[in-house]
């Protein structure tokens, strides 16, 4: 009888843990769909500094969070994925794949420390 009680307690514990984590990830997914994804864009080996704000086609797809002037690094928010953004930036600025590095960021939420 004691074993049955322990087994039931363990099953209830697992269900509670599952419910908590599934709720967190569902909330994060909704927020991501609403706001978009955070990325760091780093342009390397370019002749001049790239100003994303001067290109309306690029700005229609992203929002600049920060820009490190002088070293071609941007932190942006976009609903597009990193592959789409990289292809757009390569086409708009006539760059090679090795000249654009896009890194996804997770600033908050349950995966921030992963």
XYZ file of C-alpha atoms in Angstrom:
114
model
C 0.000 0.000 0.000
C 2.855 2.389 0.811
C 4.425 1.695 -2.568
C 1.171 2.555 -4.329
C 1.027 5.900 -2.499
C 4.623 6.692 -3.441
C 3.994 5.794 -7.067
C 0.893 7.999 -7.199
C 2.772 10.879 -5.547
C 5.563 10.525 -8.109
C 3.083 10.508 -11.004
C 1.367 13.633 -9.647
C 4.778 15.311 -9.276
C 5.665 14.510 -12.906
C 2.331 15.878 -14.114
C 2.840 19.137 -12.198
C 6.373 19.552 -13.601
C 5.130 18.814 -17.128
C 2.300 21.342 -16.755
C 4.671 24.075 -15.531
C 7.171 23.592 -18.366
C 4.540 23.258 -21.066
C 2.893 26.481 -19.863
C 6.218 28.333 -19.950
C 7.058 27.205 -23.474
C 3.567 27.973 -24.804
C 3.822 31.496 -23.403
C 7.247 31.966 -24.920
C 6.034 30.753 -28.325
C 3.154 33.249 -28.301
C 5.482 36.102 -27.343
C 7.920 35.155 -30.098
C 5.156 35.101 -32.709
C 4.022 38.543 -31.559
C 7.388 40.279 -31.184
C 9.797 38.263 -33.296
C 13.305 36.927 -32.790
C 16.410 38.719 -31.532
C 19.543 38.464 -33.655
C 23.037 39.881 -33.709
C 24.123 40.814 -37.229
C 27.851 41.187 -37.778
C 29.230 42.390 -41.107
C 32.874 41.448 -41.685
C 35.442 42.295 -44.363
C 33.383 45.080 -45.941
C 34.852 48.161 -47.607
C 32.635 50.541 -45.660
C 30.313 50.602 -42.680
C 26.848 49.309 -43.528
C 23.946 51.495 -42.396
C 20.802 49.384 -42.224
C 18.658 52.439 -41.426
C 19.273 53.821 -44.920
C 17.628 50.819 -46.619
C 13.819 50.833 -46.444
C 13.489 47.235 -47.713
C 15.670 45.977 -44.871
C 14.015 48.201 -42.267
C 10.581 46.873 -43.278
C 11.645 43.448 -41.987
C 13.479 44.332 -38.803
C 13.740 46.742 -35.912
C 17.174 47.850 -34.719
C 17.658 47.409 -30.978
C 21.266 48.601 -30.912
C 24.103 49.435 -33.282
C 27.782 49.434 -32.432
C 29.063 52.188 -34.700
C 32.437 51.610 -36.236
C 32.411 47.817 -36.151
C 29.317 46.872 -38.202
C 27.457 45.028 -35.424
C 23.694 45.318 -34.987
C 21.250 43.765 -32.542
C 17.860 43.510 -34.224
C 14.346 42.181 -33.729
C 12.614 40.486 -36.655
C 9.753 38.100 -37.348
C 11.828 36.617 -40.179
C 14.250 33.772 -39.596
C 18.021 34.157 -39.720
C 18.364 32.473 -43.128
C 15.863 34.867 -44.737
C 17.559 37.896 -43.173
C 20.996 36.750 -44.315
C 19.813 36.211 -47.894
C 18.178 39.659 -47.934
C 21.274 41.399 -46.547
C 23.545 39.604 -49.011
C 21.328 40.648 -51.932
C 20.814 44.254 -50.806
C 24.468 44.961 -50.013
C 26.086 42.628 -52.607
C 27.878 40.566 -49.957
C 29.195 37.012 -49.842
C 27.932 34.515 -47.254
C 31.158 34.818 -45.252
C 30.663 38.588 -44.897
C 27.386 38.334 -42.934
C 27.096 36.500 -39.618
C 23.679 36.301 -37.971
C 23.460 34.857 -34.470
C 20.109 34.179 -32.768
C 19.788 35.606 -29.252
C 17.611 34.524 -26.348
C 17.531 37.421 -23.898
C 14.703 36.361 -21.610
C 12.383 33.511 -20.843
C 12.911 29.898 -19.883
C 15.666 29.333 -22.461
C 17.717 32.424 -21.569
C 20.222 30.454 -19.525
C 20.459 27.498 -21.928
